[in-house]
mmCIF file of C-alpha atoms and ligand atoms in Angstrom:
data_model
loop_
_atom_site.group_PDB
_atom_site.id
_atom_site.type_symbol
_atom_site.label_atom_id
_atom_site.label_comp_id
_atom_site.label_asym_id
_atom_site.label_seq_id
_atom_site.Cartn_x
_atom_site.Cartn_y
_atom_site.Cartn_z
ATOM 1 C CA UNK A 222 -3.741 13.967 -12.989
ATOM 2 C CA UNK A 223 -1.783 10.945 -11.802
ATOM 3 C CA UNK A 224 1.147 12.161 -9.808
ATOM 4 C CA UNK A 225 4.711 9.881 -10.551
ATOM 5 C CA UNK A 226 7.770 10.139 -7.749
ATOM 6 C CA UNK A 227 10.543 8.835 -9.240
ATOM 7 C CA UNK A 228 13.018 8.409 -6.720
ATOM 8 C CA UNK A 229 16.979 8.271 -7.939
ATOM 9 C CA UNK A 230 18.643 6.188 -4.916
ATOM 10 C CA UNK A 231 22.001 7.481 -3.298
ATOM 11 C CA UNK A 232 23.192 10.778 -4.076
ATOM 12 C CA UNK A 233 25.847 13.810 -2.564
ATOM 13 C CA UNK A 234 27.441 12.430 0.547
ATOM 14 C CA UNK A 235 26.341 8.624 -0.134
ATOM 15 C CA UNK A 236 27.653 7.953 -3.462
ATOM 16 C CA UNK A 237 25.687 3.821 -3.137
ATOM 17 C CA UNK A 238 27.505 1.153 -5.378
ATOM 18 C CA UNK A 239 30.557 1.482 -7.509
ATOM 19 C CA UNK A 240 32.195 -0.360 -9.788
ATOM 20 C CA UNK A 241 34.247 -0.220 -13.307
ATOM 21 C CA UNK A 242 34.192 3.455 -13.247
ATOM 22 C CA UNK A 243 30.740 3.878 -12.541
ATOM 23 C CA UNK A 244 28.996 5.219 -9.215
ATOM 24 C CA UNK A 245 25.125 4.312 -8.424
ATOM 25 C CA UNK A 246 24.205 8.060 -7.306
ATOM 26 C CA UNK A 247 25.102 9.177 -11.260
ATOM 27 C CA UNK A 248 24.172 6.787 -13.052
ATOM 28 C CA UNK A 249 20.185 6.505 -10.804
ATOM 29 C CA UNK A 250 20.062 10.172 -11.328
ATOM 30 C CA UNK A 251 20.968 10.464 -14.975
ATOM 31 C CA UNK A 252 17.783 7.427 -15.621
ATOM 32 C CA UNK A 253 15.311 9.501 -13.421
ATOM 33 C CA UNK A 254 16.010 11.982 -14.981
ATOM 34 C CA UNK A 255 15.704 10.481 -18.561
ATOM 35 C CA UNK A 256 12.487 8.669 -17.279
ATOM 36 C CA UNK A 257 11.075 12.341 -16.363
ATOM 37 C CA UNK A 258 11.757 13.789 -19.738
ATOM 38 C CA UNK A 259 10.179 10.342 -21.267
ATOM 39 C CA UNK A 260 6.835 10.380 -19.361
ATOM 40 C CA UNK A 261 6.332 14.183 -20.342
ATOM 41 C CA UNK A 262 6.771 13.648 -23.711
ATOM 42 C CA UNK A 263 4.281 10.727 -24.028
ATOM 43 C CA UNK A 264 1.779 10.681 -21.932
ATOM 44 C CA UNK A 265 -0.254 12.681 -19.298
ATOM 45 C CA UNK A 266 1.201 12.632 -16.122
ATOM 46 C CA UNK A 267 2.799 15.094 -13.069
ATOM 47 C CA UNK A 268 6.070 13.549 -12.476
ATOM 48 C CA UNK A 269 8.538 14.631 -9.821
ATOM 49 C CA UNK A 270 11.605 13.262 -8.687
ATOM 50 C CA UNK A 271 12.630 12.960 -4.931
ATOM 51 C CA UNK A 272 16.279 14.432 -6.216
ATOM 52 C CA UNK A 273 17.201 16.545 -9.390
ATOM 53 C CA UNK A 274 21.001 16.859 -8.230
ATOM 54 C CA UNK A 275 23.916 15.283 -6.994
ATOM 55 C CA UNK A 276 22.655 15.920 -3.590
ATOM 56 C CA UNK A 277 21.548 13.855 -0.042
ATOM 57 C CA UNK A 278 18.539 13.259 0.459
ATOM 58 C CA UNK A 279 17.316 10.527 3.504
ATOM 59 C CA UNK A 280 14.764 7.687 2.816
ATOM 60 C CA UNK A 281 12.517 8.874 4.957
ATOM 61 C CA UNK A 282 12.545 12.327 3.307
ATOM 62 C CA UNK A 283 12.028 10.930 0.133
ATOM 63 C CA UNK A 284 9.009 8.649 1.633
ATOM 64 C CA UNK A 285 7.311 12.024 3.286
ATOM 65 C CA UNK A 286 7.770 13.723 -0.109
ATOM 66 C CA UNK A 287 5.243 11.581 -1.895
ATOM 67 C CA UNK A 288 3.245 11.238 0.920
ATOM 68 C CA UNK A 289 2.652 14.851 1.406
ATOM 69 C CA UNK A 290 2.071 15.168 -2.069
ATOM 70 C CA UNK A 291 -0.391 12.164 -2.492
ATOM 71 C CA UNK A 292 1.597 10.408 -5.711
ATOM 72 C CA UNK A 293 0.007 7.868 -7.155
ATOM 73 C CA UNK A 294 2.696 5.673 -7.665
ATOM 74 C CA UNK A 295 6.913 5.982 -6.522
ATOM 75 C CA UNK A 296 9.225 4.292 -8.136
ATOM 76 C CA UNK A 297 13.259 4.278 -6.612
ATOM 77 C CA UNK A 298 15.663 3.743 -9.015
ATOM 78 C CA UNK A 299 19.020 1.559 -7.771
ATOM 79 C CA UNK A 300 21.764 -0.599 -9.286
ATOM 80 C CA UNK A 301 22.876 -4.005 -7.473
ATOM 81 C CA UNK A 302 26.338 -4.830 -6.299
ATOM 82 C CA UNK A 303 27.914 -7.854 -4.754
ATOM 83 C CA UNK A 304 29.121 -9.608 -8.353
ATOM 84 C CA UNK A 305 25.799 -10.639 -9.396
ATOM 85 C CA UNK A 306 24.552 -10.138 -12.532
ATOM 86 C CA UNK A 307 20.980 -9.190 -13.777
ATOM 87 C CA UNK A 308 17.636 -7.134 -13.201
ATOM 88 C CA UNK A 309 15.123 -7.801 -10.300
ATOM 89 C CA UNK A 310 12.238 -5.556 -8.826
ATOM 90 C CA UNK A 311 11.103 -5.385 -5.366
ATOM 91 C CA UNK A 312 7.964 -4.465 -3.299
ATOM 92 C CA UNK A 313 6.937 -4.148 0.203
ATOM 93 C CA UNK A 314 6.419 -7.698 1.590
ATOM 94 C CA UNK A 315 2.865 -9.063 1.406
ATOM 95 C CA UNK A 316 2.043 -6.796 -1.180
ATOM 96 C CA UNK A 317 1.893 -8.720 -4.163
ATOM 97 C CA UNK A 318 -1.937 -9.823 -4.438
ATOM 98 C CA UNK A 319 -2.225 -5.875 -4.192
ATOM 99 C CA UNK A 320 -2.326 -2.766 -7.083
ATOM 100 C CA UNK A 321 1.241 -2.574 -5.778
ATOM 101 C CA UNK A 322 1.891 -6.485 -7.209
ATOM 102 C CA UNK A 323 -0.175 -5.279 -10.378
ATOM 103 C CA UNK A 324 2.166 -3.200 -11.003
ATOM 104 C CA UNK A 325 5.265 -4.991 -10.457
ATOM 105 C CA UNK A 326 4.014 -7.652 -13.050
ATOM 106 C CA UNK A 327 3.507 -4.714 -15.451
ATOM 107 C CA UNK A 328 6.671 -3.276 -14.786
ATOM 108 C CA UNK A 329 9.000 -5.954 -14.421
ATOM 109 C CA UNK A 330 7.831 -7.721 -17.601
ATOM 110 C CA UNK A 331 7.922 -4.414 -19.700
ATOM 111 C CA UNK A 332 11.747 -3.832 -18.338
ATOM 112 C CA UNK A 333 12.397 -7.596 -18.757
ATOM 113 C CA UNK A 334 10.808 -7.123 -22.179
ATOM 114 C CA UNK A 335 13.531 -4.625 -23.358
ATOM 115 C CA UNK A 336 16.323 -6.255 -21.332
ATOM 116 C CA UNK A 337 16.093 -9.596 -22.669
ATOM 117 C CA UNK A 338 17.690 -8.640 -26.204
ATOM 118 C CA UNK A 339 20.484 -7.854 -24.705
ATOM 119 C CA UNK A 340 20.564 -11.337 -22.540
ATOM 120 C CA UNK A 341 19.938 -9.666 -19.330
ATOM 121 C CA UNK A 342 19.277 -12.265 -16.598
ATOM 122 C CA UNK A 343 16.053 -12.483 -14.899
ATOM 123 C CA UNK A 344 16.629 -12.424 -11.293
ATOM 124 C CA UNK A 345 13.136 -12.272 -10.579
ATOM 125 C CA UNK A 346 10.164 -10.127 -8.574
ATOM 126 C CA UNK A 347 10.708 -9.627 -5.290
ATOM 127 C CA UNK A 348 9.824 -8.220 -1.731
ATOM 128 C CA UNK A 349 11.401 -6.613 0.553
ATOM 129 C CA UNK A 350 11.066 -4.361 4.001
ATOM 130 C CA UNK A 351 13.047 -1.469 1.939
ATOM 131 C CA UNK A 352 12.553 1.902 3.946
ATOM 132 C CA UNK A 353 11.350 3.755 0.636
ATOM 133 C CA UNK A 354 8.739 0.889 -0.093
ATOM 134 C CA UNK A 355 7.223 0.950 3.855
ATOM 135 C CA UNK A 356 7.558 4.245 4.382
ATOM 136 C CA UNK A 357 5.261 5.340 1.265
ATOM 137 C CA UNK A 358 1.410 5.435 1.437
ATOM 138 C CA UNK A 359 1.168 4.463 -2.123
ATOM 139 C CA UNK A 360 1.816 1.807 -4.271
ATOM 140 C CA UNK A 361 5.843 1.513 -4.653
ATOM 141 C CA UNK A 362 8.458 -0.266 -6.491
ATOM 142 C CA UNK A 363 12.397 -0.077 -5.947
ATOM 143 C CA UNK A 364 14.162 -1.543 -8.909
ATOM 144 C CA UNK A 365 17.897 -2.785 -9.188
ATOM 145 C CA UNK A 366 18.951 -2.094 -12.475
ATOM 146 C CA UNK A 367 22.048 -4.383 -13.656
ATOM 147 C CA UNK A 368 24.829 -5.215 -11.460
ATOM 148 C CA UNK A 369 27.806 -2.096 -11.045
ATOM 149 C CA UNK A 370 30.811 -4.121 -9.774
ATOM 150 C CA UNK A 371 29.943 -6.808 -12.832
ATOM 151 C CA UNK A 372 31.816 -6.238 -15.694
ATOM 152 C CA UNK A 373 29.396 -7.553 -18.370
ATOM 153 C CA UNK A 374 26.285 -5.150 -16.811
ATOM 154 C CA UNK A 375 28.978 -2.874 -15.859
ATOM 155 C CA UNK A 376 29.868 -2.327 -19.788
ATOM 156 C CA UNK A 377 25.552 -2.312 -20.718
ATOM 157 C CA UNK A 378 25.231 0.556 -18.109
ATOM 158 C CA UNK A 379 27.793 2.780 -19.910
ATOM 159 C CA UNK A 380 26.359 2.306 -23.239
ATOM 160 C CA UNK A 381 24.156 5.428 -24.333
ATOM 161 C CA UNK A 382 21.724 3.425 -26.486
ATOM 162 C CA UNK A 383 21.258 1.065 -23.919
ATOM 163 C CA UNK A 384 20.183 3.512 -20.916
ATOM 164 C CA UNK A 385 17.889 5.319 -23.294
ATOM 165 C CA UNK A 386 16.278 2.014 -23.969
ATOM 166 C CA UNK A 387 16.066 1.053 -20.385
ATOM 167 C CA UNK A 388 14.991 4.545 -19.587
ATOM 168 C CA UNK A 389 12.081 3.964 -22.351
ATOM 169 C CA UNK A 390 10.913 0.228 -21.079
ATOM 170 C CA UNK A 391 10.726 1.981 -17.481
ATOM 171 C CA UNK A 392 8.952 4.870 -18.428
ATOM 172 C CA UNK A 393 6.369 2.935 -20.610
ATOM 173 C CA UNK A 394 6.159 0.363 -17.584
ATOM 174 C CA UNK A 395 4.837 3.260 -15.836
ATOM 175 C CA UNK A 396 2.769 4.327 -18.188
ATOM 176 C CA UNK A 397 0.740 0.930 -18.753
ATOM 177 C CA UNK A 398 0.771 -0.007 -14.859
ATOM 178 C CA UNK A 399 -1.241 3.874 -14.573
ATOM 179 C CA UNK A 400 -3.095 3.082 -17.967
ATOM 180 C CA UNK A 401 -1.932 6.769 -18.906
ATOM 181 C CA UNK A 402 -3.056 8.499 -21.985
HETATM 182 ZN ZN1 ZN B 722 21.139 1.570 -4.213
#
């Protein structure tokens, strides 16, 4: 059975972003969480999650968690800051022509897919040398989900409806980019 990490950035000590009322840690964890229950529910899959609390846990602890393991896939769930606005997905550097890039088309277009009714800017697929994407032996995706300090994402990322919908594109991302049943 294909093994999912899903990896809620931030958390306890190290709250990450904030902005309009809203901290990262919460808001990562409450979607992970959400994506869990989603994934269970519709297809057939082990899926763990690097934290299930408001709790610290280091990169490299979440890294060694799905490498001991041996997950097929991790995905590390973020928010942006900095007064940007929009959605973008990352990857380790170089690692596009790989499954890892396969993935990222499949994922970003099926989130893009769902955020684009709502007028959701496109920032585009990325790379990165993120510890969580190096660090893992598997393929790996860290995705920034709408900007916290921007008031227009700011007031999407409070809205119920709209994290169960992003919580749904993610989850069916994953689901596709595995071919699940
Ligand atoms: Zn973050």
């Amino acid at each position: 059975m294909p093994i999912i990490v899903l990896d809620p950035g931030h958390g306890g000590t190290d709250p990450g972003a904030s902005g309009n009322g809203l901290q990262e840690k919460n808001l990562t964890l409450a979607i992970g969480l959400k994506v869990k229950q989603l994934i269970e529910a519709n297809y057939i899959a082990d899926v763990r999650v690097t934290r299930a609390a408001d709790i610290y846990v280091g990169l490299s602890e979440r890294a060694d968690f799905a490498n001991a393991i041996g997950a097929t896939y991790f995905v590390s769930l973020h928010h942006n800051a900095g007064g940007g606005t929009g959605f973008e997905s990352y990857i380790y550097p170089g690692t596009s022509p790989s499954e890892t890039g396969i993935r990222q088309d499949v994922m970003h277009g099926e989130i893009m897919n769902f955020l684009s009714g709502y007028g959701v800017r496109d920032r585009g697929q990325k790379e990165a040398n993120f510890a969580v994407l190096r660090e893992t032996a598997m393929p790996a995706i860290l995705l920034e989900n709408l900007f916290i300090d921007t008031v227009n994402d700011a007031n999407l990322l409070k809205d119920p409806t709209f994290i169960t919908g992003l919580s749904n594109a993610i989850a069916t991302g994953i689901g596709k980019s595995l071919n699940l049943a």
